[in-house]
Tab-separated table of C-alpha atoms in Angstrom:
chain	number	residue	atom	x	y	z
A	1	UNK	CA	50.532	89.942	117.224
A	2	UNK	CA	53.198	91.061	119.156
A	3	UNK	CA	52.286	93.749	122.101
A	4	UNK	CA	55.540	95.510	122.787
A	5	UNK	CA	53.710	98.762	124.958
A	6	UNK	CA	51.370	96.711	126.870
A	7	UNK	CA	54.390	94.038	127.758
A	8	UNK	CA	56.129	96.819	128.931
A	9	UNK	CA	53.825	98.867	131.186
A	10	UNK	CA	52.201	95.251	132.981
A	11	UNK	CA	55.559	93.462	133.768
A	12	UNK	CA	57.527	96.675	135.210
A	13	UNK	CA	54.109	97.901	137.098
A	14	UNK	CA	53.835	94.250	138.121
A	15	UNK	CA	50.444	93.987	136.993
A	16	UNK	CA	49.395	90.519	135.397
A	17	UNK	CA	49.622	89.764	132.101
A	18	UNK	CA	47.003	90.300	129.068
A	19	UNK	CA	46.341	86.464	129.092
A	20	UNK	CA	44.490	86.101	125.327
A	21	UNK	CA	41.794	83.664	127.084
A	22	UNK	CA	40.834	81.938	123.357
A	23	UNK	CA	41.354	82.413	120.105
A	24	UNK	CA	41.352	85.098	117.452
A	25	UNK	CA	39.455	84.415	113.806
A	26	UNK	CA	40.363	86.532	111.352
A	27	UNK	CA	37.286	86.764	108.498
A	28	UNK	CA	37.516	88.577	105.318
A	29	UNK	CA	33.770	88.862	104.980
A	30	UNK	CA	34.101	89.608	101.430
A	31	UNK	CA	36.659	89.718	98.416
A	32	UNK	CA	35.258	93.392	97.043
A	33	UNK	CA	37.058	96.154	97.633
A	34	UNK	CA	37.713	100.178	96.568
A	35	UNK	CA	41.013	99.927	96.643
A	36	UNK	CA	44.032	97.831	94.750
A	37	UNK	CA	46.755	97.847	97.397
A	38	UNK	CA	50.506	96.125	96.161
A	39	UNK	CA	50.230	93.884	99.212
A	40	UNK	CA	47.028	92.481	99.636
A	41	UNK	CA	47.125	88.900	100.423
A	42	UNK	CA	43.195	88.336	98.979
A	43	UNK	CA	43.757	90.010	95.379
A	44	UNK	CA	40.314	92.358	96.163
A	45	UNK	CA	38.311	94.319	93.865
A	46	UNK	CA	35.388	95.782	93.427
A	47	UNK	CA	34.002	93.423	90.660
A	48	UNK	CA	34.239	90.696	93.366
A	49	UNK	CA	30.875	89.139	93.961
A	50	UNK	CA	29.901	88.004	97.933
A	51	UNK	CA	29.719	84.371	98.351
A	52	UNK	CA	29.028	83.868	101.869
A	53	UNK	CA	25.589	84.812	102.360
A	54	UNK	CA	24.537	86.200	105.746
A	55	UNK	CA	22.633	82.968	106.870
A	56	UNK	CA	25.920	80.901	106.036
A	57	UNK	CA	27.699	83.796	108.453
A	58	UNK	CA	24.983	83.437	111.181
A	59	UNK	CA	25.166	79.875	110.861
A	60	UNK	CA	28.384	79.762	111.958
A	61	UNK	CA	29.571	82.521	114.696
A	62	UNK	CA	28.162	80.292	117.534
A	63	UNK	CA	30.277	77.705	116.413
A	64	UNK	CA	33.313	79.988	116.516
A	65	UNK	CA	32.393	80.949	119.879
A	66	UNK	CA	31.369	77.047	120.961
A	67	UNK	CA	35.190	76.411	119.654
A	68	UNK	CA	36.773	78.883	121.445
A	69	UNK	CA	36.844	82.148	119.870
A	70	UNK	CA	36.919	85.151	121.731
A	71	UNK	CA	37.733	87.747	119.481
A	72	UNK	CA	36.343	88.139	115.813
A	73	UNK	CA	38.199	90.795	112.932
A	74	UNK	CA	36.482	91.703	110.377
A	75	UNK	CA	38.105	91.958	107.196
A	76	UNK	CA	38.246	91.864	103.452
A	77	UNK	CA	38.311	93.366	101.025
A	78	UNK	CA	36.374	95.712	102.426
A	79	UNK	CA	34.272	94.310	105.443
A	80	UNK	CA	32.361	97.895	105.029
A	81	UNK	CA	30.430	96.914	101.513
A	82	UNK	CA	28.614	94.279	102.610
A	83	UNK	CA	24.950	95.940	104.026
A	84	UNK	CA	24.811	93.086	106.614
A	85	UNK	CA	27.830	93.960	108.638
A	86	UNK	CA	26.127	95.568	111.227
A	87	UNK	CA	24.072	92.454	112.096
A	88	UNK	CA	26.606	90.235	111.688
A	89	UNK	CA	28.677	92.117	114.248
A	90	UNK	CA	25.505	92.846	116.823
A	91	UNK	CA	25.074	89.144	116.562
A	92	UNK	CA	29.092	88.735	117.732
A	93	UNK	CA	27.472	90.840	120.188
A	94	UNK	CA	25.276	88.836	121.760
A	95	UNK	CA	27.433	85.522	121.757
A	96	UNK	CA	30.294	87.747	123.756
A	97	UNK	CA	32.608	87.811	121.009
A	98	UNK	CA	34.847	90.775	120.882
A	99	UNK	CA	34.358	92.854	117.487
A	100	UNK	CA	37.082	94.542	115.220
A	101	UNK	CA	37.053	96.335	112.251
A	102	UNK	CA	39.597	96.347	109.534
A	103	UNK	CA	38.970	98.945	106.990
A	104	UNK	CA	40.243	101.371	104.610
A	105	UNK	CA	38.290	104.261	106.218
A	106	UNK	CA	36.703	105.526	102.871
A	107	UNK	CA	33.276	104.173	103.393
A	108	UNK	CA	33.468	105.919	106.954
A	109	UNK	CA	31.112	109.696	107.063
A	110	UNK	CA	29.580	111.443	109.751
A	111	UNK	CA	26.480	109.747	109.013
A	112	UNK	CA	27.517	106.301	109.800
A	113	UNK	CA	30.489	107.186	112.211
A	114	UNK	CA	28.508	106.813	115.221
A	115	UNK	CA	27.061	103.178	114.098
A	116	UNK	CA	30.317	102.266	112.917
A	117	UNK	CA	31.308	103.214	117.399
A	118	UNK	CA	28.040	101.971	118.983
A	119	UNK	CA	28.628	98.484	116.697
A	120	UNK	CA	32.982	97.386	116.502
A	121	UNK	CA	35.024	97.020	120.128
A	122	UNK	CA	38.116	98.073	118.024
A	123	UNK	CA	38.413	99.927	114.782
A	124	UNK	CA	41.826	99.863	112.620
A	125	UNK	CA	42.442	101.736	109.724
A	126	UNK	CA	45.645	101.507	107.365
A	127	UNK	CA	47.817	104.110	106.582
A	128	UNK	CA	51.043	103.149	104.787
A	129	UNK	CA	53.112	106.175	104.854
A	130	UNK	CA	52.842	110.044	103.575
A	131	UNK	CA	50.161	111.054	101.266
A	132	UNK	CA	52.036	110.359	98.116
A	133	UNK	CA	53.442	106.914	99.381
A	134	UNK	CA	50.019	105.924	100.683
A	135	UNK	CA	48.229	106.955	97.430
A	136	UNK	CA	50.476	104.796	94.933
A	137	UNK	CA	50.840	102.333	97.830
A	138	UNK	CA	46.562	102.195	97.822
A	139	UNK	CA	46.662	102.287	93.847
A	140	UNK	CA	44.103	105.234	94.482
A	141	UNK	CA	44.761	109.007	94.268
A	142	UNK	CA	43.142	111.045	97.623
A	143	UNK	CA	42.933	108.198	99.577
A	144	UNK	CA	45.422	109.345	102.266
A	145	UNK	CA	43.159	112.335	103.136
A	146	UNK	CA	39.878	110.229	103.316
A	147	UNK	CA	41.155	107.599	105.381
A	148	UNK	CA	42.958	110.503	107.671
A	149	UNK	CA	39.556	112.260	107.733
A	150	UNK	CA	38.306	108.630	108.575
A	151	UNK	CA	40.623	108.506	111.851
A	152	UNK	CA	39.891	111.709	113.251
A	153	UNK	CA	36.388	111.670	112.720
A	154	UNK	CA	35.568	108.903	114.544
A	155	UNK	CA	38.307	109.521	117.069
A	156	UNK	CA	36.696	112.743	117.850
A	157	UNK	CA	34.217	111.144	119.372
A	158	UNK	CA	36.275	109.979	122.247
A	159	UNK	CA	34.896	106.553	122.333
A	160	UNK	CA	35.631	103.206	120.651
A	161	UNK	CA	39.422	103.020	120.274
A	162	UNK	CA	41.081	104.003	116.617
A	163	UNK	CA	44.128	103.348	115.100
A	164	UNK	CA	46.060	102.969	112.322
A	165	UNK	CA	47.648	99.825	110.429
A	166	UNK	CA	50.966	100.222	108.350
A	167	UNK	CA	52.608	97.843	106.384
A	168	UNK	CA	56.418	98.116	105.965
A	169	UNK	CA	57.783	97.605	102.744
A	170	UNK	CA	60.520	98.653	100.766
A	171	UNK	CA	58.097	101.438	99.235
A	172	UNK	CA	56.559	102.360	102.769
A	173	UNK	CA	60.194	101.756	104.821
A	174	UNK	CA	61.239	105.793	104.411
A	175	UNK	CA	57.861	106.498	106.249
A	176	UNK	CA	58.098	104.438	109.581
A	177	UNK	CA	59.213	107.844	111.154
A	178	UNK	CA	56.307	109.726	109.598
A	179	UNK	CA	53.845	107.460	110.926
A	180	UNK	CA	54.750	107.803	114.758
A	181	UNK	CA	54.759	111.538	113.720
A	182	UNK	CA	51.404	110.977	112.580
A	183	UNK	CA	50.186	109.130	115.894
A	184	UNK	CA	51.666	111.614	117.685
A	185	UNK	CA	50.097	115.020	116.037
A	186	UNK	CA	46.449	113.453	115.698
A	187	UNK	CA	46.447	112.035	119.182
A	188	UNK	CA	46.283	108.152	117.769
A	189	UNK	CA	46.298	105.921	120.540
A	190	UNK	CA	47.640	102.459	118.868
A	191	UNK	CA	49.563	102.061	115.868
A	192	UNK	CA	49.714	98.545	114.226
A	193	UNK	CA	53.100	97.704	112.029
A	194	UNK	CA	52.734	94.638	109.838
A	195	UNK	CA	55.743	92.606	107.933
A	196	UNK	CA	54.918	91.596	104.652
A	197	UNK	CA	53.784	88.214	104.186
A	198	UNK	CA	54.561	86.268	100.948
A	199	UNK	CA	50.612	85.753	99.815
A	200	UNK	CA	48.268	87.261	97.287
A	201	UNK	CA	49.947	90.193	95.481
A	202	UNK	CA	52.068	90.412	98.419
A	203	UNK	CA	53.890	86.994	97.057
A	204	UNK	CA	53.880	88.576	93.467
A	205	UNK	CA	55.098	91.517	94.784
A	206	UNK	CA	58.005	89.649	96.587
A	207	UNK	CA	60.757	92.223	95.703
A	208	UNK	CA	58.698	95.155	98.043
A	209	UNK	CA	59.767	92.619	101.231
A	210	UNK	CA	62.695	94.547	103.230
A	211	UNK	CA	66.345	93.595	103.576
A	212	UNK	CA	67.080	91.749	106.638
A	213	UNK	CA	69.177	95.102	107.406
A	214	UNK	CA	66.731	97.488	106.702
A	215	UNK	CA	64.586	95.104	108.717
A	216	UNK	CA	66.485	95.281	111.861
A	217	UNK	CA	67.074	98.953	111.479
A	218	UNK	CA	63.079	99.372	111.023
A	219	UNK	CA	62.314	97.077	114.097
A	220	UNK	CA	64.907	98.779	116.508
A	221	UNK	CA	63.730	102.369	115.707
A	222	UNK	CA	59.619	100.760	116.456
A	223	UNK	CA	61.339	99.493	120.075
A	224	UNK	CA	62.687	102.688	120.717
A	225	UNK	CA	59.536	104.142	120.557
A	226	UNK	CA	57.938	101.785	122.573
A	227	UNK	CA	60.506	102.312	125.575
A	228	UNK	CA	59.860	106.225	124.661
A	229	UNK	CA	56.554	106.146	124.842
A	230	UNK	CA	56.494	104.090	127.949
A	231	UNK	CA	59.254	106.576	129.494
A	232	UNK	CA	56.713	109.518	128.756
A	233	UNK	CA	53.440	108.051	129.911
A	234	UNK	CA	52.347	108.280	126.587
A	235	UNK	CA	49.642	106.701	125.333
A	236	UNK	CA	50.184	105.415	122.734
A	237	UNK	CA	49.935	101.467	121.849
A	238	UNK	CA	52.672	99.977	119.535
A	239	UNK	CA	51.735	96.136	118.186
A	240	UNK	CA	54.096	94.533	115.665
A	241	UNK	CA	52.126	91.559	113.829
A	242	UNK	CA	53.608	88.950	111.252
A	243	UNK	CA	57.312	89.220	112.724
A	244	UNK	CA	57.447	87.097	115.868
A	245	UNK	CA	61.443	87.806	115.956
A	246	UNK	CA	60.692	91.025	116.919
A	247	UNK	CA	59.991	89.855	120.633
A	248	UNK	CA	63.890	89.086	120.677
A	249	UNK	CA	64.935	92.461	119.942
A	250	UNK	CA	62.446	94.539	122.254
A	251	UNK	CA	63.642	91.299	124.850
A	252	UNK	CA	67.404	92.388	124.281
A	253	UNK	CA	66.521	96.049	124.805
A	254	UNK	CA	64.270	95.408	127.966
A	255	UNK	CA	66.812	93.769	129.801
A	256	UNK	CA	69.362	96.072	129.738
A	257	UNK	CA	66.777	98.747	130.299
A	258	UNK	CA	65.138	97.027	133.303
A	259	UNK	CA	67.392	93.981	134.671
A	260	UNK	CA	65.087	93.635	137.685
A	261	UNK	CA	62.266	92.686	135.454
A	262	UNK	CA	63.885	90.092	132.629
A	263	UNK	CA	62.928	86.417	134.234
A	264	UNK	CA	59.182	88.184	134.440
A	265	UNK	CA	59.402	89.232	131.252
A	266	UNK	CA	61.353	85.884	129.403
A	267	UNK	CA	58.376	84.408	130.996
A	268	UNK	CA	55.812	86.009	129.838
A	269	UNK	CA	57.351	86.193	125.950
A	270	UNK	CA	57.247	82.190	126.207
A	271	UNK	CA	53.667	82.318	127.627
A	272	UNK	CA	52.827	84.229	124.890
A	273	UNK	CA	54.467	81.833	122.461
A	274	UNK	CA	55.021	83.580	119.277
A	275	UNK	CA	53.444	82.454	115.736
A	276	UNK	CA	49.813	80.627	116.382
A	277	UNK	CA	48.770	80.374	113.198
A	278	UNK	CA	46.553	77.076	113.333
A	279	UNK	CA	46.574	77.222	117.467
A	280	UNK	CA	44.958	80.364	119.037
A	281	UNK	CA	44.495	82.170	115.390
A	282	UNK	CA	42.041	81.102	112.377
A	283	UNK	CA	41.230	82.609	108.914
A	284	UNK	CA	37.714	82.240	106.950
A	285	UNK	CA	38.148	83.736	103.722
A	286	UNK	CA	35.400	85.326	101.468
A	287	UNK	CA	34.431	81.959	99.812
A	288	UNK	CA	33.809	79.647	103.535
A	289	UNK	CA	37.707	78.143	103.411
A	290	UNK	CA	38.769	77.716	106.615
A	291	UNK	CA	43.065	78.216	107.374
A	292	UNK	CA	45.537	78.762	109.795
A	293	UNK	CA	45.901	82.083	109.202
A	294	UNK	CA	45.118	84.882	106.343
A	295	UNK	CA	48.049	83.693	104.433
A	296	UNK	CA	48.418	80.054	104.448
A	297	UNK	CA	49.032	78.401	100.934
A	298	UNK	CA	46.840	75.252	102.273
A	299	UNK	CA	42.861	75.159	103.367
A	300	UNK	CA	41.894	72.878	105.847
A	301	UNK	CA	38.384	73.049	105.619
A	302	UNK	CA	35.004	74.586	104.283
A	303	UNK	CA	31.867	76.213	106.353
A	304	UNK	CA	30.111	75.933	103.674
A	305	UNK	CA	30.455	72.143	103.548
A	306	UNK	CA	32.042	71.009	106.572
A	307	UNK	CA	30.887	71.610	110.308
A	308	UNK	CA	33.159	74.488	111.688
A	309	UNK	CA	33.394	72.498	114.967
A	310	UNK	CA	34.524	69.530	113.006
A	311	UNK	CA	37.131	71.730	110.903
A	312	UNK	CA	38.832	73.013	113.972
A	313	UNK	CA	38.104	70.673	116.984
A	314	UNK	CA	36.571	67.252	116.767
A	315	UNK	CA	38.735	66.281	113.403
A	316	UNK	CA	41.931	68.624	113.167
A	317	UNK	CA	44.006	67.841	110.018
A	318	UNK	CA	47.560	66.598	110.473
A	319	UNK	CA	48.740	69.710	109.515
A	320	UNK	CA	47.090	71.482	112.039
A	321	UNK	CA	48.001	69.224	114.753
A	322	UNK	CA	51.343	70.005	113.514
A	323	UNK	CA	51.222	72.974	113.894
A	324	UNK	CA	49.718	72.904	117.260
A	325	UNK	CA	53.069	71.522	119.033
A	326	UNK	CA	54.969	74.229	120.982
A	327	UNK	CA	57.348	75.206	120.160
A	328	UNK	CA	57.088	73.690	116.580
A	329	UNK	CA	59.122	70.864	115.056
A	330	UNK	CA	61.111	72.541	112.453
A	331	UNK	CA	64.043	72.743	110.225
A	332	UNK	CA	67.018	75.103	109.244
A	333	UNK	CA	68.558	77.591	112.068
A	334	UNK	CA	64.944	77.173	113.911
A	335	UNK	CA	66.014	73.668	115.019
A	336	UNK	CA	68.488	74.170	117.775
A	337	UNK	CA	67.412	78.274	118.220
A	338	UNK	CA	67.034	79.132	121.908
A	339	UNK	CA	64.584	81.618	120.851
A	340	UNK	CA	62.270	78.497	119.043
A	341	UNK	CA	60.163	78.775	122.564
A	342	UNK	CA	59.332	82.375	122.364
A	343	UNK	CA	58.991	82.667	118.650
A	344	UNK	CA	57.330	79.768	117.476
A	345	UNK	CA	59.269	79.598	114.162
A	346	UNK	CA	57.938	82.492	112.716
A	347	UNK	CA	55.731	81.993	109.775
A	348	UNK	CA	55.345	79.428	107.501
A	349	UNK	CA	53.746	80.909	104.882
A	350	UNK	CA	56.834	82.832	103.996
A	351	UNK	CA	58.696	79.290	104.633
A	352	UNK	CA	56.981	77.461	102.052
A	353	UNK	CA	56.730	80.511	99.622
A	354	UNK	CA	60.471	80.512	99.278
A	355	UNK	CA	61.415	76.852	100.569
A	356	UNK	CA	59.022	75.131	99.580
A	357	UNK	CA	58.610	73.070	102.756
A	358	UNK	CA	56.198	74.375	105.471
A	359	UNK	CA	58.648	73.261	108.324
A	360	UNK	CA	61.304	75.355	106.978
A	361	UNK	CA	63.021	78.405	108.824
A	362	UNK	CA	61.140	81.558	107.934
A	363	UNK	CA	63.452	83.596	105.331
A	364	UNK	CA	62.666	87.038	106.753
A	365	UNK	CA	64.349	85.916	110.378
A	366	UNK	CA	66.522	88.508	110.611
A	367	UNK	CA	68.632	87.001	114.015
A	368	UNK	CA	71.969	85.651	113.146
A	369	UNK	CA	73.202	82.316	113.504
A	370	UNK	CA	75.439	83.201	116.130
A	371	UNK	CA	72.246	84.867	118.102
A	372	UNK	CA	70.149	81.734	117.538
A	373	UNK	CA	72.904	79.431	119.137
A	374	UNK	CA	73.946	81.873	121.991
A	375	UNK	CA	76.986	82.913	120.722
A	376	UNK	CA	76.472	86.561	121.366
């Protein structure tokens, strides 16, 4: 994840940086879901049966915490239709992991609104564009205004923090504007933007991806309202996830906007280091596979078979070793960028979708060849 408004307010208020002090698993609890969305990298439904069973989940957070994880999202599917989510996230709880929910919103109601705040850190509903986009986008009619009734209810409460995920496609690109519109009117105090990643129906799908053009367009109009936002006092957060490029652009814009500031800030983009996948970021999925991240074509390991401790620490594949170097050892444009530092390569899911090799250059890098060798 890439955290353009909190970059900007720390490094020109000279405050220190949001250090992430361990790693980030990613869960998808279970593989049922209400919804059929174009993208989704786990193919959910709602005639998905649970696999994991809560003991198996138990079982394992205080390994994830023993092994360095910090902060625990809960996903799907739907993470809200399994019964035991509340324990499994009081237990996070107690072992100091921070909670966060990924959900749909239409399981949210008054009557479990307040559990829902007492139990998740962080709760992050998706909303892909206007009500008609967001309906065929969500393959279910209404949806919009449930998950919109999902946002505001539980940010009425003035609590827990709530935003909103989008996904930009080709069939959501039109609505980028109309989501910062959205943010704005309801008071939403983050907004997430995620690139399409070639996995699940989102690799069937592969012709909903942008153009690189479109792409650069849609990035540089989610800077500007970063720096806008920032200029304002406005609070409202802007991430960018699945894109690690992006940090060049908002980089490109910061410096001309705030000279003073651009050694701090080069600094702090390398610190940050770009795609982690396999380094500071994890995936379980529904059935106990263990991965780099939610959309890796290869598993490197099993809870249900394996120790997790094993999996991730004491016995690391080669391919996770691999992709533990910084910056990465790859091929294509990536091998002599001078952005390799701060991006990491980008991600190599999409590389080995498309190439076929998982040390390839990521196809959606949208930075020219003459930007990746300094020519401009």
């Amino acid at each position: 994840m890439f955290r353009l408004s909190n970059l900007l307010k720390t490094v020109t208020a000279g405050k220190p940086a949001r250090v992430l002090d361990g790693s980030i698993a990613i869960w998808n609890f279970t593989n049922r879901c209400n919804l059929s969305c174009l993208h989704c990298y786990s193919k959910a439904d709602l005639d998905a049966v649970d696999t994991l069973t809560t003991d198996n989940i138990m079982d394992t957070l205080p390994k994830l915490k023993a092994n360095g994880v910090k902060f625990l999202i809960f996903s799907g599917g739907e993470p809200l239709t399994r019964k035991d989510i509340y324990d499994i996230a009081a237990r996070c709880k107690e072992l100091g992991i921070v909670t966060y929910l990924s959900t749909n919103g239409l399981y949210v109601k008054k009557s479990n609104a307040e559990q829902i705040l007492d139990t998740f850190d962080y709760i992050g509903i998706s909303i892909d564009g206007s009500e008609k986009v967001h309906d065929a986008f969500r393959g279910l009619e209404g949806s919009f205004v449930e998950s919109m009734k999902a946002v505001d209810l539980l940010n009425s409460y003035g609590r827990t923090k709530v935003g909103i995920r989008f996904t930009i496609t080709k069939d959501t690109y039109d609505d980028l504007a109309f989501i910062f519109d959205l943010a704005e009117k309801h008071n939403i105090p983050k907004v997430y933007i995620s690139h399409l990643v070639y996995s699940g129906r989102g690799l069937e799908n592969l012709e909903m991806d942008l153009s690189k053009e479109q792409r650069i367009t849609a990035v540089n109009y989610i800077v500007d309202k970063a720096f806008e936002y920032h200029e304002a006092d406005r609070d409202i957060e802007i991430v960018t996830g699945n894109m690690e490029m992006d940090a060049i652009l908002f980089y490109d814009r910061f410096i001309v906007k705030y000279p003073e500031h651009a050694e701090e800030m080069k600094s702090r983009l390398i610190a940050w280091g770009g795609n982690s996948a396999g380094r500071k970021l994890l995936n379980i999925d529904s059935e106990g596979f263990v991965k780099p991240d939610p959309f890796f074509p290869v598993k490197i390991g099993n809870i249900l078979n394996q120790d997790f401790s094993d999996i991730w620490t004491n016995e690391p594949t080669e391919l996770l070793q691999k992709l533990r170097v910084h910056p990465r050892e790859l091929n294509g444009k990536c091998e002599t960028c001078q952005y390799l530092n701060i991006c990491n390569g980008g991600s190599r899911s999409r590389a080995y979708a498309i190439h076929g090799d998982m040390w390839a250059e990521d196809p959606s890098c949208y930075l020219s060849e003459e930007k990746v060798r300094g020519n401009n």
